[in-house]
Amino acid sequence: MPRRPPLPESASAVIVGGGVIGTSAAFHLAEAGVDVVLIERAQLGSGSTSKAAGGVRTQFSDPLNIEIAKRSMAAFRDFGRRPGWEIELKQVGYLFVLTTESDVEEFEQSVALQNECGVDSRILTAAEALRLCPLLEGDDILAAAFSPGDGHATPEGVVQGYAFAARSLGAHVRTGSEVTAIEMSGGQLTEVVTDEGRIRTGVVVCAAGPWSRRCGAMVGVELPVTPLRRQILFTEAIDGLPPDLPMTIDFSSSFYFHREGPGLLMGMSDPDEHPGFSVETTEEWIPGLMDIVRRRAPRIADVGIRGGWAGLYEMTPDHNAIIGEAAGVSRFLYATGFSGHGFLQGPAVGEILRDMVLRRPTFVDISPLSVERFDAAALRPEYNIV
Ligand SMILES: Cc1cc2nc3c(=O)[nH]c(=O)nc-3n(C[C@H](O)[C@H](O)[C@H](O)COP(=O)(O)OP(=O)(O)OC[C@H]3O[C@@H](n4cnc5c(N)ncnc54)[C@H](O)[C@@H]3O)c2cc1C
């Protein structure tokens, strides 16, 4: 076995976690000339990121999420040049199918807000929605919201692209190494302890996804992130699927699907799921999913299932990310709790973390997303969640 190079003895910043957030931060920091080390205990992307459906969208109800998503979409479009990797971006649009008057009202408001922010989304009639997605059925469809620039991309490609470029720019990206403790002295960070040795540093970025609560606890910072299993299935090939089939979401049930090769990838939240770290696949949720499939897109119900997987959403109490710098511990930065939309926020959040490390202004004021909002009862609920 070739010997692994030793861990660097010191670094200007250490990132805990090699998912989309950690690798994006490593790339942006290395590009800015910061001497950065990323520690991932398993393989890059092996946490939530590799389990994501790959949906990338700008349709949100919170203006901060719209700005972060717009910035990320621009980065996804430019990914082949910077950092320079193929991510199979398909801008087929996001189609939210709406079946209640209150959802139509909420989406009308968020579409108006998105348009003010420069997003090209619009409300469609039921007939227009059925034309865009011929798999859909249902007399109960009242309207839909559509954003043509959204779509899906490959999470592994994004992680590998960022990690490869970060390494080329001098970052030390370490896999198979676990952060077990973070040492402090007088409220200042001093060392990151791993199962392979110690790294002296004054800056730590927690990008530990569903495991962030444990990472925060290492420095006495409470990060209210709760893991919740979500499952995905892949179908066999379906004849005659339009190449530009939009990412389609039945909003009231959260059943969604998009093209994956010759078939579909589909998922739905399970109301009976309990918080926990298990990523075993189960069958109990499938009858509930098939009830909705038969009602909303019955052609899919006749197609065989090729496989699936389970991963973890990293939930916060208001379904919005937690991004900031710990109040009581100098230079402990965190970006976590993306509650099901962290893949699409990865590029912009990496840029934000770079600027926070360098104490530069971020492209958008991120302070409303700090963890203190839960103490101050200043919750920031995102309505448009899947
Ligand atoms: C089924 C499913 C579908 C999804 N679909 C979408 C979607 O369509 N669009 C979207 O935007 N988002 C989606 N998401 C959410 C998205 O996957 C996450 O929000 C995002 O991947 C979070 O990225 P992350 O880098 O914060 O976390 P992760 O990818 O989980 O990375 C954290 C990493 O930290 C490592 N780690 C933890 N603790 C330590 C430690 N002590 N030492 C070293 N390493 C450590 C872990 O091994 C892990 O690799 C989906 C999630 C699931 C489960």
Short mmCIF file of C-alpha atoms and ligand atoms in Angstrom, two decimals:
data_model
loop_
_atom_site.label_atom_id
_atom_site.label_comp_id
_atom_site.label_asym_id
_atom_site.label_seq_id
_atom_site.Cartn_x
_atom_site.Cartn_y
_atom_site.Cartn_z
CA MET A 1 0.00 0.00 0.00
CA PRO A 2 1.45 3.45 -0.85
CA ARG A 3 1.98 5.56 2.27
CA ARG A 4 -0.31 8.53 2.66
CA PRO A 5 1.37 11.91 2.88
CA PRO A 6 1.33 13.26 6.43
CA LEU A 7 -1.35 15.76 7.41
CA PRO A 8 -0.14 19.37 7.24
CA GLU A 9 0.96 20.56 10.69
CA SER A 10 -0.91 23.82 10.31
CA ALA A 11 -3.37 25.58 8.02
CA SER A 12 -4.99 29.00 7.77
CA ALA A 13 -8.38 27.27 7.72
CA VAL A 14 -9.64 23.72 8.23
CA ILE A 15 -12.94 22.55 6.72
CA VAL A 16 -14.81 19.67 8.35
CA GLY A 17 -16.74 17.70 5.68
CA GLY A 18 -16.23 16.94 2.00
CA GLY A 19 -19.73 17.31 0.56
CA VAL A 20 -20.79 20.04 -1.83
CA ILE A 21 -20.43 22.76 0.83
CA GLY A 22 -16.98 21.73 2.06
CA THR A 23 -15.50 21.16 -1.40
CA SER A 24 -16.97 24.39 -2.75
CA ALA A 25 -15.50 26.28 0.22
CA ALA A 26 -12.12 24.56 -0.31
CA PHE A 27 -12.11 25.54 -3.98
CA HIS A 28 -13.06 29.17 -3.34
CA LEU A 29 -10.51 29.51 -0.52
CA ALA A 30 -7.68 27.86 -2.46
CA GLU A 31 -8.47 30.05 -5.46
CA ALA A 32 -8.14 33.09 -3.17
CA GLY A 33 -4.70 31.88 -2.08
CA VAL A 34 -5.70 30.63 1.38
CA ASP A 35 -3.77 27.68 2.73
CA VAL A 36 -6.72 25.36 3.46
CA VAL A 37 -7.15 21.74 4.59
CA LEU A 38 -10.40 19.80 4.10
CA ILE A 39 -11.00 16.73 6.26
CA GLU A 40 -13.57 14.15 5.13
CA ARG A 41 -13.98 11.01 7.20
CA ALA A 42 -15.24 8.81 4.34
CA GLN A 43 -15.23 9.57 0.59
CA LEU A 44 -15.89 12.97 -0.97
CA GLY A 45 -19.61 13.46 -1.46
CA SER A 46 -20.46 10.29 0.46
CA GLY A 47 -22.80 12.09 2.89
CA SER A 48 -26.01 13.76 1.72
CA THR A 49 -24.55 15.22 -1.45
CA SER A 50 -24.22 11.96 -3.39
CA LYS A 51 -27.83 11.11 -2.41
CA ALA A 52 -29.33 14.34 -3.75
CA ALA A 53 -31.75 14.33 -6.66
CA GLY A 54 -29.59 17.00 -8.27
CA GLY A 55 -32.37 19.59 -8.53
CA VAL A 56 -31.14 23.16 -8.99
CA ARG A 57 -33.71 25.94 -8.80
CA THR A 58 -34.25 29.61 -8.13
CA GLN A 59 -37.94 29.26 -7.19
CA PHE A 60 -37.99 30.10 -3.47
CA SER A 61 -40.21 32.23 -1.25
CA ASP A 62 -37.35 33.80 0.76
CA PRO A 63 -35.45 36.59 -1.06
CA LEU A 64 -32.16 35.49 0.49
CA ASN A 65 -32.64 31.97 -0.91
CA ILE A 66 -33.47 33.44 -4.32
CA GLU A 67 -30.23 35.49 -4.32
CA ILE A 68 -28.13 32.52 -3.17
CA ALA A 69 -29.78 30.25 -5.78
CA LYS A 70 -29.29 32.80 -8.60
CA ARG A 71 -25.61 33.08 -7.76
CA SER A 72 -25.29 29.30 -7.68
CA MET A 73 -27.12 28.87 -10.99
CA ALA A 74 -24.67 31.26 -12.64
CA ALA A 75 -21.80 29.17 -11.23
CA PHE A 76 -23.40 25.89 -12.40
CA ARG A 77 -23.76 27.32 -15.93
CA ASP A 78 -20.08 28.32 -15.90
CA PHE A 79 -18.83 25.12 -14.23
CA GLY A 80 -17.13 23.77 -17.37
CA ARG A 81 -14.82 26.80 -17.31
CA ARG A 82 -14.54 27.42 -13.56
CA PRO A 83 -13.60 25.19 -11.85
CA GLY A 84 -13.60 23.19 -15.11
CA TRP A 85 -15.69 20.00 -14.89
CA GLU A 86 -18.65 18.36 -16.63
CA ILE A 87 -21.73 18.39 -14.36
CA GLU A 88 -24.45 17.41 -16.88
CA LEU A 89 -26.49 20.51 -16.20
CA LYS A 90 -29.93 20.17 -17.83
CA GLN A 91 -31.89 23.43 -17.75
CA VAL A 92 -35.29 21.83 -18.31
CA GLY A 93 -37.09 24.00 -15.79
CA TYR A 94 -38.87 23.33 -12.48
CA LEU A 95 -42.61 22.79 -12.64
CA PHE A 96 -44.51 23.04 -9.33
CA VAL A 97 -48.00 21.57 -9.78
CA LEU A 98 -50.54 23.30 -7.53
CA THR A 99 -53.84 21.81 -6.38
CA THR A 100 -55.05 24.10 -3.56
CA GLU A 101 -56.17 27.73 -3.66
CA SER A 102 -53.82 28.62 -0.79
CA ASP A 103 -50.80 27.14 -2.61
CA VAL A 104 -51.72 29.06 -5.76
CA GLU A 105 -51.84 32.29 -3.72
CA GLU A 106 -48.49 31.56 -2.04
CA PHE A 107 -46.83 30.75 -5.37
CA GLU A 108 -48.29 33.87 -7.01
CA GLN A 109 -46.60 35.90 -4.28
CA SER A 110 -43.29 34.07 -4.56
CA VAL A 111 -43.28 34.27 -8.35
CA ALA A 112 -43.82 38.07 -8.07
CA LEU A 113 -40.88 38.25 -5.65
CA GLN A 114 -38.72 36.04 -7.90
CA ASN A 115 -39.52 38.30 -10.88
CA GLU A 116 -38.49 41.37 -8.83
CA CYS A 117 -35.19 39.55 -8.15
CA GLY A 118 -34.71 38.93 -11.88
CA VAL A 119 -35.85 35.29 -12.02
CA ASP A 120 -37.84 34.34 -15.12
CA SER A 121 -40.57 32.30 -13.36
CA ARG A 122 -44.28 32.45 -14.10
CA ILE A 123 -47.66 30.99 -13.20
CA LEU A 124 -49.11 28.61 -15.79
CA THR A 125 -52.62 27.29 -16.35
CA ALA A 126 -53.30 23.60 -15.77
CA ALA A 127 -53.45 23.03 -19.54
CA GLU A 128 -50.03 24.63 -20.02
CA ALA A 129 -48.58 22.46 -17.23
CA LEU A 130 -49.99 19.28 -18.83
CA ARG A 131 -48.41 20.27 -22.15
CA LEU A 132 -45.00 20.81 -20.54
CA CYS A 133 -45.15 17.52 -18.67
CA PRO A 134 -47.25 14.98 -20.61
CA LEU A 135 -46.91 12.41 -17.78
CA LEU A 136 -49.17 14.54 -15.56
CA GLU A 137 -52.87 13.90 -15.06
CA GLY A 138 -55.55 15.24 -12.71
CA ASP A 139 -58.68 17.40 -12.91
CA ASP A 140 -57.70 18.86 -9.56
CA ILE A 141 -54.68 20.75 -10.97
CA LEU A 142 -55.48 24.44 -10.54
CA ALA A 143 -52.26 25.99 -11.84
CA ALA A 144 -48.49 25.54 -11.83
CA ALA A 145 -45.37 27.63 -11.30
CA PHE A 146 -42.58 27.26 -13.86
CA SER A 147 -39.03 28.60 -14.05
CA PRO A 148 -37.39 27.61 -17.36
CA GLY A 149 -33.78 28.27 -16.27
CA ASP A 150 -33.87 25.74 -13.41
CA GLY A 151 -33.23 22.01 -13.81
CA HIS A 152 -30.85 19.38 -12.54
CA ALA A 153 -27.14 18.49 -12.50
CA THR A 154 -24.90 15.71 -11.17
CA PRO A 155 -23.91 16.15 -7.51
CA GLU A 156 -20.85 13.85 -7.79
CA GLY A 157 -19.61 15.92 -10.72
CA VAL A 158 -19.89 19.12 -8.72
CA VAL A 159 -18.02 17.65 -5.73
CA GLN A 160 -15.29 16.09 -7.88
CA GLY A 161 -14.91 19.27 -9.93
CA TYR A 162 -14.48 21.46 -6.86
CA ALA A 163 -12.16 18.98 -5.11
CA PHE A 164 -9.96 18.46 -8.18
CA ALA A 165 -9.61 22.20 -8.72
CA ALA A 166 -9.03 22.88 -5.01
CA ARG A 167 -6.18 20.35 -4.99
CA SER A 168 -4.70 21.82 -8.15
CA LEU A 169 -4.73 25.22 -6.45
CA GLY A 170 -2.84 23.87 -3.43
CA ALA A 171 -5.58 22.78 -1.00
CA HIS A 172 -4.95 19.63 1.02
CA VAL A 173 -8.11 17.50 0.60
CA ARG A 174 -7.98 14.53 2.93
CA THR A 175 -10.41 11.62 2.78
CA GLY A 176 -10.72 8.71 5.22
CA SER A 177 -9.81 10.94 8.15
CA GLU A 178 -12.22 11.97 10.93
CA VAL A 179 -12.23 15.14 13.01
CA THR A 180 -12.63 13.93 16.58
CA ALA A 181 -12.12 17.16 18.54
CA ILE A 182 -11.45 20.87 18.14
CA GLU A 183 -9.18 22.46 20.74
CA MET A 184 -9.59 26.02 22.04
CA SER A 185 -7.81 28.34 24.38
CA GLY A 186 -9.48 31.46 25.76
CA GLY A 187 -12.30 31.38 23.19
CA GLN A 188 -9.80 31.08 20.30
CA LEU A 189 -9.51 27.96 18.17
CA THR A 190 -6.07 26.39 18.33
CA GLU A 191 -6.10 22.88 16.81
CA VAL A 192 -8.23 20.42 14.92
CA VAL A 193 -7.70 16.87 16.17
CA THR A 194 -8.17 14.01 13.70
CA ASP A 195 -7.67 10.27 13.96
CA GLU A 196 -4.48 10.81 11.94
CA GLY A 197 -3.00 13.70 13.89
CA ARG A 198 -3.45 17.36 14.73
CA ILE A 199 -3.56 20.51 12.60
CA ARG A 200 -2.84 23.93 14.13
CA THR A 201 -5.36 26.49 12.92
CA GLY A 202 -7.28 29.53 14.04
CA VAL A 203 -10.24 29.05 11.64
CA VAL A 204 -12.61 26.07 11.36
CA VAL A 205 -15.49 25.74 8.89
CA CYS A 206 -18.19 23.26 9.87
CA ALA A 207 -19.59 21.76 6.66
CA ALA A 208 -20.52 18.46 8.26
CA GLY A 209 -24.05 18.22 6.83
CA PRO A 210 -26.43 16.09 8.93
CA TRP A 211 -23.59 15.48 11.43
CA SER A 212 -23.09 19.20 12.11
CA ARG A 213 -24.66 19.12 15.59
CA ARG A 214 -21.76 16.88 16.71
CA CYS A 215 -19.21 19.14 15.06
CA GLY A 216 -20.66 22.25 16.75
CA ALA A 217 -20.72 20.44 20.10
CA MET A 218 -16.91 20.04 19.84
CA VAL A 219 -16.65 23.78 20.57
CA GLY A 220 -19.83 24.11 22.66
CA VAL A 221 -21.89 25.65 19.83
CA GLU A 222 -25.42 24.32 19.43
CA LEU A 223 -26.32 23.81 15.77
CA PRO A 224 -29.96 22.65 15.63
CA VAL A 225 -29.58 20.26 12.69
CA THR A 226 -31.66 17.07 12.68
CA PRO A 227 -31.10 14.18 10.23
CA LEU A 228 -34.18 12.90 8.42
CA ARG A 229 -34.13 10.02 5.94
CA ARG A 230 -35.41 10.64 2.41
CA GLN A 231 -35.60 7.97 -0.27
CA ILE A 232 -35.36 7.95 -4.04
CA LEU A 233 -36.34 5.37 -6.69
CA PHE A 234 -35.24 4.94 -10.32
CA THR A 235 -37.54 3.53 -12.96
CA GLU A 236 -36.81 1.36 -15.97
CA ALA A 237 -36.74 3.09 -19.35
CA ILE A 238 -39.95 4.86 -20.41
CA ASP A 239 -40.71 5.13 -24.13
CA GLY A 240 -41.23 8.56 -25.59
CA LEU A 241 -40.07 10.68 -22.64
CA PRO A 242 -39.57 14.26 -23.87
CA PRO A 243 -35.85 15.15 -23.71
CA ASP A 244 -36.71 18.41 -21.96
CA LEU A 245 -39.13 16.97 -19.39
CA PRO A 246 -39.08 19.50 -16.52
CA MET A 247 -38.30 18.60 -12.92
CA THR A 248 -41.93 18.16 -11.87
CA ILE A 249 -43.20 18.44 -8.29
CA ASP A 250 -46.71 17.74 -7.05
CA PHE A 251 -46.40 20.40 -4.36
CA SER A 252 -49.06 19.24 -1.88
CA SER A 253 -47.67 15.68 -1.65
CA SER A 254 -44.01 16.58 -2.45
CA PHE A 255 -43.91 13.74 -5.06
CA TYR A 256 -41.32 14.75 -7.66
CA PHE A 257 -39.60 13.26 -10.68
CA HIS A 258 -37.09 14.15 -13.38
CA ARG A 259 -35.42 12.34 -16.24
CA GLU A 260 -32.48 10.14 -15.36
CA GLY A 261 -31.10 8.51 -18.49
CA PRO A 262 -33.90 6.64 -20.30
CA GLY A 263 -36.09 6.51 -17.18
CA LEU A 264 -37.01 8.69 -14.22
CA LEU A 265 -35.69 9.46 -10.76
CA MET A 266 -38.53 10.02 -8.28
CA GLY A 267 -39.00 10.73 -4.60
CA MET A 268 -41.41 11.97 -1.97
CA SER A 269 -41.30 12.85 1.71
CA ASP A 270 -42.59 10.16 4.07
CA PRO A 271 -44.84 11.65 6.80
CA ASP A 272 -44.11 8.61 9.01
CA GLU A 273 -40.32 9.07 8.91
CA HIS A 274 -38.60 9.79 12.25
CA PRO A 275 -35.37 11.72 12.76
CA GLY A 276 -32.26 9.53 12.80
CA PHE A 277 -29.07 8.66 10.95
CA SER A 278 -30.26 5.44 9.28
CA VAL A 279 -29.81 5.33 5.51
CA GLU A 280 -31.17 1.84 5.03
CA THR A 281 -33.69 1.63 2.22
CA THR A 282 -37.18 0.52 3.24
CA GLU A 283 -40.37 -0.45 1.44
CA GLU A 284 -42.95 0.96 3.86
CA TRP A 285 -43.10 4.34 2.12
CA ILE A 286 -43.66 2.88 -1.38
CA PRO A 287 -47.45 2.19 -1.17
CA GLY A 288 -48.02 5.85 -0.15
CA LEU A 289 -45.82 7.00 -3.04
CA MET A 290 -47.65 4.74 -5.52
CA ASP A 291 -51.05 6.11 -4.42
CA ILE A 292 -49.90 9.57 -5.43
CA VAL A 293 -48.18 8.30 -8.61
CA ARG A 294 -51.39 6.59 -9.78
CA ARG A 295 -53.30 9.83 -9.23
CA ARG A 296 -50.81 12.37 -10.56
CA ALA A 297 -48.71 10.54 -13.19
CA PRO A 298 -50.30 7.09 -13.74
CA ARG A 299 -48.04 6.08 -16.63
CA ILE A 300 -45.17 5.88 -14.17
CA ALA A 301 -47.06 3.33 -12.03
CA ASP A 302 -46.82 0.76 -14.85
CA VAL A 303 -43.02 1.02 -15.16
CA GLY A 304 -40.61 -1.28 -13.31
CA ILE A 305 -38.35 0.03 -10.53
CA ARG A 306 -34.63 -0.39 -11.22
CA GLY A 307 -33.29 0.61 -7.82
CA GLY A 308 -33.07 3.37 -5.28
CA TRP A 309 -31.29 4.72 -2.26
CA ALA A 310 -31.80 6.56 1.00
CA GLY A 311 -30.00 9.66 2.23
CA LEU A 312 -30.39 12.31 4.91
CA TYR A 313 -31.96 15.74 4.77
CA GLU A 314 -30.31 18.00 7.36
CA MET A 315 -33.32 19.75 8.83
CA THR A 316 -33.53 22.97 10.85
CA PRO A 317 -36.60 24.20 12.74
CA ASP A 318 -37.57 26.67 9.96
CA HIS A 319 -36.33 24.65 6.93
CA ASN A 320 -33.70 27.23 6.14
CA ALA A 321 -29.91 26.98 6.23
CA ILE A 322 -27.77 28.06 9.18
CA ILE A 323 -24.80 30.10 8.00
CA GLY A 324 -22.63 32.30 10.20
CA GLU A 325 -19.80 32.62 12.69
CA ALA A 326 -20.27 31.36 16.25
CA ALA A 327 -20.91 34.18 18.73
CA GLY A 328 -18.89 32.76 21.62
CA VAL A 329 -16.02 31.06 19.73
CA SER A 330 -13.84 33.21 17.57
CA ARG A 331 -13.58 32.04 13.93
CA PHE A 332 -15.77 28.94 14.14
CA LEU A 333 -17.82 29.27 10.93
CA TYR A 334 -20.73 27.03 10.01
CA ALA A 335 -22.81 26.41 6.89
CA THR A 336 -25.29 23.62 7.36
CA GLY A 337 -28.96 22.65 7.85
CA PHE A 338 -29.94 23.18 4.24
CA SER A 339 -33.15 21.20 4.77
CA GLY A 340 -33.21 19.61 1.32
CA HIS A 341 -31.81 22.43 -0.83
CA GLY A 342 -28.11 22.38 -0.03
CA PHE A 343 -26.85 20.94 -3.30
CA LEU A 344 -28.15 23.87 -5.29
CA GLN A 345 -26.80 26.39 -2.76
CA GLY A 346 -23.30 24.86 -2.74
CA PRO A 347 -21.50 27.16 -5.19
CA ALA A 348 -22.74 30.42 -3.63
CA VAL A 349 -22.26 29.20 -0.06
CA GLY A 350 -18.64 28.26 -0.82
CA GLU A 351 -18.10 31.80 -2.05
CA ILE A 352 -19.79 33.21 1.09
CA LEU A 353 -17.58 31.05 3.34
CA ARG A 354 -14.47 32.26 1.50
CA ASP A 355 -15.45 35.86 2.19
CA MET A 356 -16.31 35.14 5.81
CA VAL A 357 -12.91 33.48 6.33
CA LEU A 358 -11.21 36.49 4.72
CA ARG A 359 -13.48 38.97 6.60
CA ARG A 360 -14.65 40.45 3.32
CA PRO A 361 -18.22 41.58 2.68
CA THR A 362 -20.34 38.72 1.30
CA PHE A 363 -22.32 39.28 -1.93
CA VAL A 364 -25.51 39.20 0.12
CA ASP A 365 -26.08 39.96 3.82
CA ILE A 366 -26.07 36.53 5.38
CA SER A 367 -26.64 37.61 9.00
CA PRO A 368 -30.37 36.65 9.01
CA LEU A 369 -29.28 33.01 8.59
CA SER A 370 -27.12 32.90 11.73
CA VAL A 371 -27.97 30.36 14.40
CA GLU A 372 -28.88 33.20 16.79
CA ARG A 373 -32.18 33.58 14.91
CA PHE A 374 -33.57 30.64 16.88
CA ASP A 375 -32.80 32.34 20.26
CA ALA A 376 -34.20 35.63 19.06
CA ALA A 377 -37.33 33.88 17.73
CA ALA A 378 -36.50 35.47 14.37
CA LEU A 379 -37.31 32.35 12.38
CA ARG A 380 -37.08 32.55 8.62
CA PRO A 381 -39.46 29.97 7.22
CA GLU A 382 -39.01 28.92 3.60
CA TYR A 383 -42.40 28.00 2.12
CA ASN A 384 -41.22 26.50 -1.14
CA ILE A 385 -39.74 23.22 0.13
CA VAL A 386 -39.78 19.76 -1.43
C1 LIG B 1 -32.84 12.02 -1.17
C2 LIG B 1 -32.28 13.43 -1.20
C3 LIG B 1 -32.58 14.26 -2.25
C4 LIG B 1 -32.07 15.57 -2.27
N1 LIG B 1 -32.31 16.34 -3.37
C5 LIG B 1 -31.79 17.59 -3.43
C6 LIG B 1 -31.99 18.39 -4.59
O1 LIG B 1 -32.62 17.96 -5.56
N2 LIG B 1 -31.44 19.64 -4.60
C7 LIG B 1 -30.76 20.14 -3.54
O2 LIG B 1 -30.32 21.28 -3.60
N3 LIG B 1 -30.53 19.39 -2.44
C8 LIG B 1 -31.04 18.13 -2.35
N4 LIG B 1 -30.83 17.37 -1.25
C9 LIG B 1 -30.13 17.97 -0.10
C10 LIG B 1 -28.64 17.99 -0.31
O3 LIG B 1 -28.20 16.69 -0.63
C11 LIG B 1 -27.93 18.50 0.94
O4 LIG B 1 -28.54 19.68 1.41
C12 LIG B 1 -26.46 18.82 0.63
O5 LIG B 1 -25.87 17.74 -0.05
C13 LIG B 1 -25.71 19.12 1.90
O6 LIG B 1 -24.33 19.17 1.57
P1 LIG B 1 -23.25 19.24 2.73
O7 LIG B 1 -21.93 19.38 2.06
O8 LIG B 1 -23.67 20.28 3.72
O9 LIG B 1 -23.40 17.86 3.51
P2 LIG B 1 -22.85 16.39 3.15
O10 LIG B 1 -22.88 16.12 1.71
O11 LIG B 1 -23.57 15.44 4.05
O12 LIG B 1 -21.33 16.48 3.58
C14 LIG B 1 -20.95 16.46 4.93
C15 LIG B 1 -19.72 15.58 5.03
O13 LIG B 1 -19.15 15.75 6.31
C16 LIG B 1 -18.51 14.53 6.66
N5 LIG B 1 -18.29 14.57 8.10
C17 LIG B 1 -19.23 14.68 9.07
N6 LIG B 1 -18.63 14.71 10.27
C18 LIG B 1 -17.30 14.62 10.06
C19 LIG B 1 -16.15 14.58 10.92
N7 LIG B 1 -16.27 14.66 12.26
N8 LIG B 1 -14.92 14.48 10.36
C20 LIG B 1 -14.78 14.41 9.01
N9 LIG B 1 -15.83 14.42 8.15
C21 LIG B 1 -17.06 14.53 8.68
C22 LIG B 1 -19.50 13.48 6.19
O14 LIG B 1 -18.88 12.23 5.99
C23 LIG B 1 -20.05 14.10 4.89
O15 LIG B 1 -19.39 13.59 3.74
C24 LIG B 1 -31.29 16.05 -1.19
C25 LIG B 1 -30.99 15.21 -0.13
C26 LIG B 1 -31.46 13.89 -0.12
C27 LIG B 1 -31.13 12.99 1.02
#
